[in-house]
Every structure is written in structure tokens, then in C-alpha cells.
Amino acid sequence: MQIFGANITDSVIDYLKCNLKGYVCLKKANNLLFNSFGILNFFETEEELKNLINAISKSYHIISQPDRTEYGDFQTNLNLANNVAEILANKNSLPQIIIEPTCGKGNFILASLQQFRNIEKIYGIEIYKPYVWECKFNIIDFYLKNPKENKPEISIIHNSVFDYNFKQLAKENTEKEILIIGNPPWVTNSQLGSLNSSNLPKKRNFKNHNGLDAITGKGNFDIAEFITINLIETFQKMKGQLALLVKNSVIKNIVYDQRNNKFGISEIKRYYIDCKKEFNVSVEASLFICKLNSKPEFECEELNLYQPNNVGKRFGWVEMKFVSNIDTYFNTQQIDGISPFEWRQGIKHDCSSIMELDKVNGHYVNRLKEEIKLENDLVYGLLKSSDLKNTVISESRKYTIVTQKKVGQETNYIKYDYPKTYEYLTKHQNIFNRRKSSIYNNKPLFSIFGVGDYSFKPYKVAISGLYKTFHFTLVLPQNEKPLMLDDTCYFLGFDKLEFAVYTLLLLNSETNVQFLQSITFSDAKRTFTKDVLMRIDLLKLAENIEISELQIKLNEINEFYNFNLTLDLWEDYINEMKPIKTG
Ligand SMILES: C[S@@+](CC[C@H](N)C(=O)[O-])C[C@H]1O[C@@H](n2cnc3c(N)ncnc32)[C@H](O)[C@@H]1O
């Protein structure tokens, strides 16, 4: 059954029908509901009271739900809310004040009423009026079923969390033990931008983006992150805890920013939640818990909501480094530094339909299925992330046209030196012109990025940025031409095969794999980025490896790939990595 778009049980309808009969005075009706259930200002206006009496006397109609995407509406089921409250209760949490910043239908409020015996006041804030009603109806239903339960003073406030004065609330309850509990909206500012929604903080600078930038989606951030940070900022000096369901990326950002923010929070934990089961969505989210009013801490323990007693790994700051597994990081910390060689990202053209070619029966064919004729000079074999599975590669499935030797180079020469290639590129000029990224603005025709001397190095050691496989690949020339990589890959380029193979062995060594596993995050968009790879101090890695171990690995490679390499150039390799001494 629904009233005002809110679900309501038969027992609550019967109760309201019997008890509000004849009540026309707002004050009397509100007193009755406060005395019976602790709910303050149940009706905001006399009209609301009249409308409710009217509605419950009629047949109840179901209203179809409006689109609530902009409100990031994923209501927590009561079972999950109870699980969360139970975890807190088991940690001896005895809150006197409960704050549910975006309370929805109120399941966290019901779970709190069930778990915590000391509550004096509850504040629930919700923007969507039908949920405000439903939350109030649910509280009545709870007390009709559990008449003996403690009845704190309850305020369910129809307001936006962005306008609500939490500072005042903190001021009024300074001496009390508080619990901030809930599940803030699951929506990002750029989603709101594309929905033309104004459900955003106004006039507030967040992560260096002002209100307008936030609306236009410049710099993507999660609304839940804004709400959580705001609450921590406001309540950090009060006794108590904060427990919110948020995306894992939000928790990671909070711990990452903690080095600058130094909020008074400690015992930071995240409990994994199965979002498919609980919310029927494929999102990585967890319960984020921290203790307020404490000496700032900079790490987070990863636990499981369904097995809360199992010990988990910890991520966060170790001195000046942010790592994904603090315990394993300690074993490999010595190689965390700066790579002596510069990692590069592969070629970017944003034009795969015409720049990614297959070779069929000796002809190049583009993604538009056009058979094309090109001079060979500018055509290079191309490897994509999915090609980097083996340890050594010297053949490509795909080809690409490398129009420049370095970024910004004039491309007029193609017209004179390679007329067929020029004709093909010009024919598809409109596809180049449609590229969205502003990096192509005011650049020569057919410009590409991620190209330089390094692209033409014959030997490369590469990894896919997208895949979670901690395995590096040696890339050899194809028909004496260097193979190119696309922009989902990162690589180091070498002139000497030996140097490339030594690097391959170091990067695939157990120490390096463990190091990378300790600093990369499985939920990151790209597991490997230039920043991550630049942290591998290859010189330290080389100095720490046993030469006998290296020789064994080299023998394996020699045998498997028919090489005949020795460690004769090892010293040269080490010297190449050593910084040049001046003076
Ligand atoms: C993810 S749901 C969770 C609801 C509830 N906390 C729970 O756990 O079941 C997010 C809630 O935030 C509400 N909401 C969205 N924007 C809001 C705003 N600006 N102020 C207050 N509530 C908001 C939505 O209507 C929705 O009820």
C-alpha cells in the first residue's frame, strides 16, 4: 500500500485511522505521535495532517516511481542495515545521538533502534518527501511491533543534506557520544551534470572545483565523498564513530587525502559488501568505519562484513608512500624509488577505425572494412594490451600508421614522400577532425600523441595498464622494424637486446611482482600507470638480485626463445642506470 508515494503497512494505516480520527489540530496530532513514538513534528503543516487523514480514509493507490538517478537512490535492505549496526554494537558502540544524513526509508534508523539501548536523539535528513513519510511510517510500524523498546526523540527532516546545518547539531550535542550511520547517494557530479541536476553542494569548493565546475563535471568526484568528508570535518572533535556505506574509491580517496587533511579519525576500517547481492548492482563498495575525536591515522584495514572477525590486509601511507598492502610492502620497500629509465605510454590517435589496420592476403584493411594501399615506410606493427600475454613477442596482429616522429611534427612531408598514405589519410580527414580531445586542437593534420625517439627503439619491455597481470613482455622488432604499442600500454625502450632482457628479468622477478602487488589497487581504472611504474628503482632491484638466480633465468630465456645471451654486459647495464656524477 502507498500513501503520498510512500509504502505503508496495514497496521500503521489502522493505527493512524483509529487515532487521528477527529484530530484537526496540528499541535495535538503531533503531540500524540511524539508521545507514542518519539517522532518530533510528524506533520509540518495542518494541510499535511488533513491530507493524510483524507488519504487513509480512501482506497490506497500505487504510484509509479519517478526516475531517481540524480538522487543516487539505492536503499539499504533492513538485513544489511542490521548487520552494520551489529558490527558497531559488537565494538561496544553505545551512541546517544544517531545521525542518518540521507535517511531514505529509514532502515539504518530502525537497525539503530534495535541494536543500541542508549539513544537519546535521532536525526534523519532526506530530500525526497515520500521517503520522509515512509521513514516515519516505518518507525510507527516498528513501535507497534516492539512497544517496549526505548523511545528516543526522533527528527525526520525534509531537507537537502547540502543545506542542513550539521554544525549547529554538533554544537548542541558536544558532550554526547554520536554515531553517523547511513548510505549517502551513489552518484558522481558528472552524472549529475549530464542529468542537468542541481542535487549538488552549492558555492563550495571541493577538491579545488567550485560549484559551477562541479555541475559541469570538470573533475569527477563522488557526491558521497563530498558528504562523508563534510561530516568528518564537522564531527571530528566529537566522541563517537562514523559508519557509512560508500564506494571503495571514496574510501581510498579519503585515506589518500588524509595525509593533507589530517582529520582526527582513527581505527579506519572498510568492510567488503557484496553489492550484487545487496543492491543488485556491480559496484565495488564497502562499509567505511572510523573513530572520531582521535589522533589522526593514515591507514585502513580491509575486512569482510560477512566474516568480520577475519584479519584483513591494510592499505594507506607508509611514511611518504601510499601503498595497497602495508605488510607485504615492508618486504620490498627498498626498491620503491625512481626508475633510472623513463617509462613511456604507447601511441594515441583516437582514430582506431582508420588507424588500426589488419593485414589480409597481403593488403591492409581498416575497421571500416576498406582495403587500402599504403607505402610501407609509415606502417608499423601495433600491439595492444590484449597482445601482451606472452613473455616475448615479435609479431603483431595489427598495424598502424605512424604519421610523426615526435609530437607536433609537421606532416606535409607525407604528401610528397608517401602519396598513397596521404591520399588515404586525407580521404578520412573528417574522422581526424571529429576527435573530441582538445590535445588535437591547432596541431598538424593527422597528429598523433605518445610518439618520440623512444617509440622507434628496437627492443622494448612492456606491460598493459589495463590488465591485472603482473607480467612484463619483451617486444622485439618485426621484419627489422620496431613494433609500436597503443596507449593502453607502457614500456621502456632499449637499443641493446641484452639491456632489454636484463630489464625483463628484473621486472618479472618475485621481488618486483610483490612490490607492484603492494602498491597497486585492484579497483583502479588502470592498475599500472606511468606514476606506478616510475616508482620501480631498477638499479636497487639489480643490485639486490643474486647473479646466480639471474643466470638461471637467462638460461631459461635463451633455451626457450633460441637466444644466445650472456651476462657480459651486466656491468655496463648497471653503469647506465647510475646517476652521472658531477664535479
Ligand atoms: C543510497 S540511498 C540510501 C538511503 C538510506 N540511507 C539507506 O541506507 O537506505 C541515498 C538516499 O539519499 C537521498 N538523497 C539524495 N540526495 C540528497 C540530498 N541532497 N539531501 C538529502 N538526501 C538526499 C536519496 O533520496 C536516497 O534516499
PDB file of N, CA and C in Angstrom, residues 332-375:
ATOM      1  N   THR A 332      59.536  -5.232   0.456  1.00  0.00           N
ATOM      2  CA  THR A 332      60.094  -4.819  -0.836  1.00  0.00           C
ATOM      3  C   THR A 332      60.320  -3.304  -0.904  1.00  0.00           C
ATOM      4  N   GLN A 333      60.137  -2.668   0.236  1.00  0.00           N
ATOM      5  CA  GLN A 333      60.206  -1.203   0.320  1.00  0.00           C
ATOM      6  C   GLN A 333      61.491  -0.647  -0.308  1.00  0.00           C
ATOM      7  N   GLN A 334      62.592  -1.461  -0.235  1.00  0.00           N
ATOM      8  CA  GLN A 334      63.893  -0.943  -0.675  1.00  0.00           C
ATOM      9  C   GLN A 334      63.929  -0.583  -2.159  1.00  0.00           C
ATOM     10  N   ILE A 335      63.008  -1.151  -2.963  1.00  0.00           N
ATOM     11  CA  ILE A 335      63.060  -0.801  -4.397  1.00  0.00           C
ATOM     12  C   ILE A 335      62.076   0.316  -4.753  1.00  0.00           C
ATOM     13  N   ASP A 336      61.407   0.875  -3.754  1.00  0.00           N
ATOM     14  CA  ASP A 336      60.485   1.981  -4.008  1.00  0.00           C
ATOM     15  C   ASP A 336      61.301   3.266  -4.147  1.00  0.00           C
ATOM     16  N   GLY A 337      61.461   3.743  -5.351  1.00  0.00           N
ATOM     17  CA  GLY A 337      62.266   4.955  -5.566  1.00  0.00           C
ATOM     18  C   GLY A 337      61.898   5.586  -6.887  1.00  0.00           C
ATOM     19  N   ILE A 338      62.916   5.818  -7.716  1.00  0.00           N
ATOM     20  CA  ILE A 338      62.647   6.425  -9.031  1.00  0.00           C
ATOM     21  C   ILE A 338      63.339   5.578 -10.094  1.00  0.00           C
ATOM     22  N   SER A 339      62.604   5.261 -11.132  1.00  0.00           N
ATOM     23  CA  SER A 339      63.184   4.447 -12.204  1.00  0.00           C
ATOM     24  C   SER A 339      64.290   5.231 -12.911  1.00  0.00           C
ATOM     25  N   PRO A 340      65.443   4.608 -13.160  1.00  0.00           N
ATOM     26  CA  PRO A 340      66.502   5.316 -13.881  1.00  0.00           C
ATOM     27  C   PRO A 340      66.155   5.520 -15.359  1.00  0.00           C
ATOM     28  N   PHE A 341      65.251   4.721 -15.904  1.00  0.00           N
ATOM     29  CA  PHE A 341      64.793   4.901 -17.289  1.00  0.00           C
ATOM     30  C   PHE A 341      63.368   5.433 -17.259  1.00  0.00           C
ATOM     31  N   GLU A 342      63.013   6.208 -18.291  1.00  0.00           N
ATOM     32  CA  GLU A 342      61.672   6.801 -18.275  1.00  0.00           C
ATOM     33  C   GLU A 342      60.645   5.885 -18.939  1.00  0.00           C
ATOM     34  N   TRP A 343      59.624   5.559 -18.192  1.00  0.00           N
ATOM     35  CA  TRP A 343      58.523   4.770 -18.736  1.00  0.00           C
ATOM     36  C   TRP A 343      57.714   5.629 -19.693  1.00  0.00           C
ATOM     37  N   ARG A 344      57.282   5.035 -20.788  1.00  0.00           N
ATOM     38  CA  ARG A 344      56.506   5.770 -21.790  1.00  0.00           C
ATOM     39  C   ARG A 344      55.191   5.069 -22.051  1.00  0.00           C
ATOM     40  N   GLN A 345      54.211   5.875 -22.413  1.00  0.00           N
ATOM     41  CA  GLN A 345      52.907   5.321 -22.807  1.00  0.00           C
ATOM     42  C   GLN A 345      52.924   5.165 -24.328  1.00  0.00           C
ATOM     43  N   GLY A 346      52.158   4.203 -24.859  1.00  0.00           N
ATOM     44  CA  GLY A 346      52.161   3.958 -26.303  1.00  0.00           C
ATOM     45  C   GLY A 346      51.437   5.048 -27.094  1.00  0.00           C
ATOM     46  N   ILE A 347      51.288   4.785 -28.383  1.00  0.00           N
ATOM     47  CA  ILE A 347      50.750   5.801 -29.309  1.00  0.00           C
ATOM     48  C   ILE A 347      49.251   6.015 -29.121  1.00  0.00           C
ATOM     49  N   LYS A 348      48.881   7.297 -29.148  1.00  0.00           N
ATOM     50  CA  LYS A 348      47.472   7.657 -29.004  1.00  0.00           C
ATOM     51  C   LYS A 348      47.046   8.368 -30.274  1.00  0.00           C
ATOM     52  N   HIS A 349      45.946   7.888 -30.875  1.00  0.00           N
ATOM     53  CA  HIS A 349      45.465   8.585 -32.081  1.00  0.00           C
ATOM     54  C   HIS A 349      43.957   8.837 -32.048  1.00  0.00           C
ATOM     55  N   ASP A 350      43.210   8.132 -31.175  1.00  0.00           N
ATOM     56  CA  ASP A 350      41.753   8.294 -31.067  1.00  0.00           C
ATOM     57  C   ASP A 350      41.052   8.178 -32.426  1.00  0.00           C
ATOM     58  N   CYS A 351      41.565   7.338 -33.269  1.00  0.00           N
ATOM     59  CA  CYS A 351      41.016   7.185 -34.614  1.00  0.00           C
ATOM     60  C   CYS A 351      41.109   5.728 -35.027  1.00  0.00           C
ATOM     61  N   SER A 352      40.704   4.808 -34.156  1.00  0.00           N
ATOM     62  CA  SER A 352      41.004   3.407 -34.428  1.00  0.00           C
ATOM     63  C   SER A 352      40.342   2.904 -35.717  1.00  0.00           C
ATOM     64  N   SER A 353      39.209   3.508 -36.113  1.00  0.00           N
ATOM     65  CA  SER A 353      38.509   2.977 -37.294  1.00  0.00           C
ATOM     66  C   SER A 353      39.382   3.066 -38.545  1.00  0.00           C
ATOM     67  N   ILE A 354      40.260   4.060 -38.588  1.00  0.00           N
ATOM     68  CA  ILE A 354      41.084   4.179 -39.808  1.00  0.00           C
ATOM     69  C   ILE A 354      42.576   4.015 -39.535  1.00  0.00           C
ATOM     70  N   MET A 355      42.964   4.085 -38.261  1.00  0.00           N
ATOM     71  CA  MET A 355      44.401   3.998 -37.950  1.00  0.00           C
ATOM     72  C   MET A 355      44.806   2.609 -37.463  1.00  0.00           C
ATOM     73  N   GLU A 356      43.826   1.756 -37.184  1.00  0.00           N
ATOM     74  CA  GLU A 356      44.163   0.385 -36.771  1.00  0.00           C
ATOM     75  C   GLU A 356      43.892  -0.532 -37.947  1.00  0.00           C
ATOM     76  N   LEU A 357      44.925  -1.181 -38.443  1.00  0.00           N
ATOM     77  CA  LEU A 357      44.778  -1.945 -39.682  1.00  0.00           C
ATOM     78  C   LEU A 357      45.066  -3.426 -39.449  1.00  0.00           C
ATOM     79  N   ASP A 358      44.371  -4.252 -40.247  1.00  0.00           N
ATOM     80  CA  ASP A 358      44.699  -5.687 -40.294  1.00  0.00           C
ATOM     81  C   ASP A 358      45.406  -5.945 -41.610  1.00  0.00           C
ATOM     82  N   LYS A 359      46.114  -7.061 -41.686  1.00  0.00           N
ATOM     83  CA  LYS A 359      46.714  -7.425 -42.973  1.00  0.00           C
ATOM     84  C   LYS A 359      46.001  -8.683 -43.455  1.00  0.00           C
ATOM     85  N   VAL A 360      45.279  -8.556 -44.578  1.00  0.00           N
ATOM     86  CA  VAL A 360      44.535  -9.694 -45.117  1.00  0.00           C
ATOM     87  C   VAL A 360      45.041  -9.942 -46.543  1.00  0.00           C
ATOM     88  N   ASN A 361      45.523 -11.158 -46.755  1.00  0.00           N
ATOM     89  CA  ASN A 361      46.082 -11.533 -48.077  1.00  0.00           C
ATOM     90  C   ASN A 361      47.056 -10.474 -48.609  1.00  0.00           C
ATOM     91  N   GLY A 362      47.915  -9.987 -47.744  1.00  0.00           N
ATOM     92  CA  GLY A 362      48.931  -9.031 -48.187  1.00  0.00           C
ATOM     93  C   GLY A 362      48.438  -7.603 -48.336  1.00  0.00           C
ATOM     94  N   HIS A 363      47.130  -7.344 -48.032  1.00  0.00           N
ATOM     95  CA  HIS A 363      46.611  -5.964 -48.124  1.00  0.00           C
ATOM     96  C   HIS A 363      46.250  -5.463 -46.729  1.00  0.00           C
ATOM     97  N   TYR A 364      46.354  -4.158 -46.554  1.00  0.00           N
ATOM     98  CA  TYR A 364      45.877  -3.575 -45.302  1.00  0.00           C
ATOM     99  C   TYR A 364      44.372  -3.336 -45.401  1.00  0.00           C
ATOM    100  N   VAL A 365      43.667  -3.658 -44.296  1.00  0.00           N
ATOM    101  CA  VAL A 365      42.220  -3.433 -44.246  1.00  0.00           C
ATOM    102  C   VAL A 365      41.921  -2.682 -42.956  1.00  0.00           C
ATOM    103  N   ASN A 366      41.160  -1.582 -43.073  1.00  0.00           N
ATOM    104  CA  ASN A 366      40.850  -0.835 -41.841  1.00  0.00           C
ATOM    105  C   ASN A 366      39.561  -1.358 -41.207  1.00  0.00           C
ATOM    106  N   ARG A 367      39.172  -0.720 -40.071  1.00  0.00           N
ATOM    107  CA  ARG A 367      37.986  -1.204 -39.350  1.00  0.00           C
ATOM    108  C   ARG A 367      36.692  -0.917 -40.100  1.00  0.00           C
ATOM    109  N   LEU A 368      36.780  -0.025 -41.105  1.00  0.00           N
ATOM    110  CA  LEU A 368      35.602   0.244 -41.940  1.00  0.00           C
ATOM    111  C   LEU A 368      35.511  -0.781 -43.074  1.00  0.00           C
ATOM    112  N   LYS A 369      36.408  -1.764 -42.978  1.00  0.00           N
ATOM    113  CA  LYS A 369      36.469  -2.866 -43.954  1.00  0.00           C
ATOM    114  C   LYS A 369      36.930  -2.387 -45.327  1.00  0.00           C
ATOM    115  N   GLU A 370      37.598  -1.268 -45.399  1.00  0.00           N
ATOM    116  CA  GLU A 370      38.137  -0.777 -46.674  1.00  0.00           C
ATOM    117  C   GLU A 370      39.501  -1.421 -46.910  1.00  0.00           C
ATOM    118  N   GLU A 371      39.707  -1.884 -48.131  1.00  0.00           N
ATOM    119  CA  GLU A 371      41.022  -2.415 -48.477  1.00  0.00           C
ATOM    120  C   GLU A 371      41.857  -1.235 -48.952  1.00  0.00           C
ATOM    121  N   ILE A 372      43.049  -1.085 -48.400  1.00  0.00           N
ATOM    122  CA  ILE A 372      43.776   0.143 -48.736  1.00  0.00           C
ATOM    123  C   ILE A 372      45.211  -0.137 -49.174  1.00  0.00           C
ATOM    124  N   LYS A 373      45.700   0.814 -49.958  1.00  0.00           N
ATOM    125  CA  LYS A 373      47.073   0.679 -50.442  1.00  0.00           C
ATOM    126  C   LYS A 373      47.908   1.778 -49.786  1.00  0.00           C
ATOM    127  N   LEU A 374      49.015   1.365 -49.166  1.00  0.00           N
ATOM    128  CA  LEU A 374      49.885   2.323 -48.476  1.00  0.00           C
ATOM    129  C   LEU A 374      51.334   1.997 -48.782  1.00  0.00           C
ATOM    130  N   GLU A 375      52.194   3.023 -48.790  1.00  0.00           N
ATOM    131  CA  GLU A 375      53.622   2.739 -48.820  1.00  0.00           C
ATOM    132  C   GLU A 375      53.975   2.094 -47.490  1.00  0.00           C
TER     133      GLU A 375
END
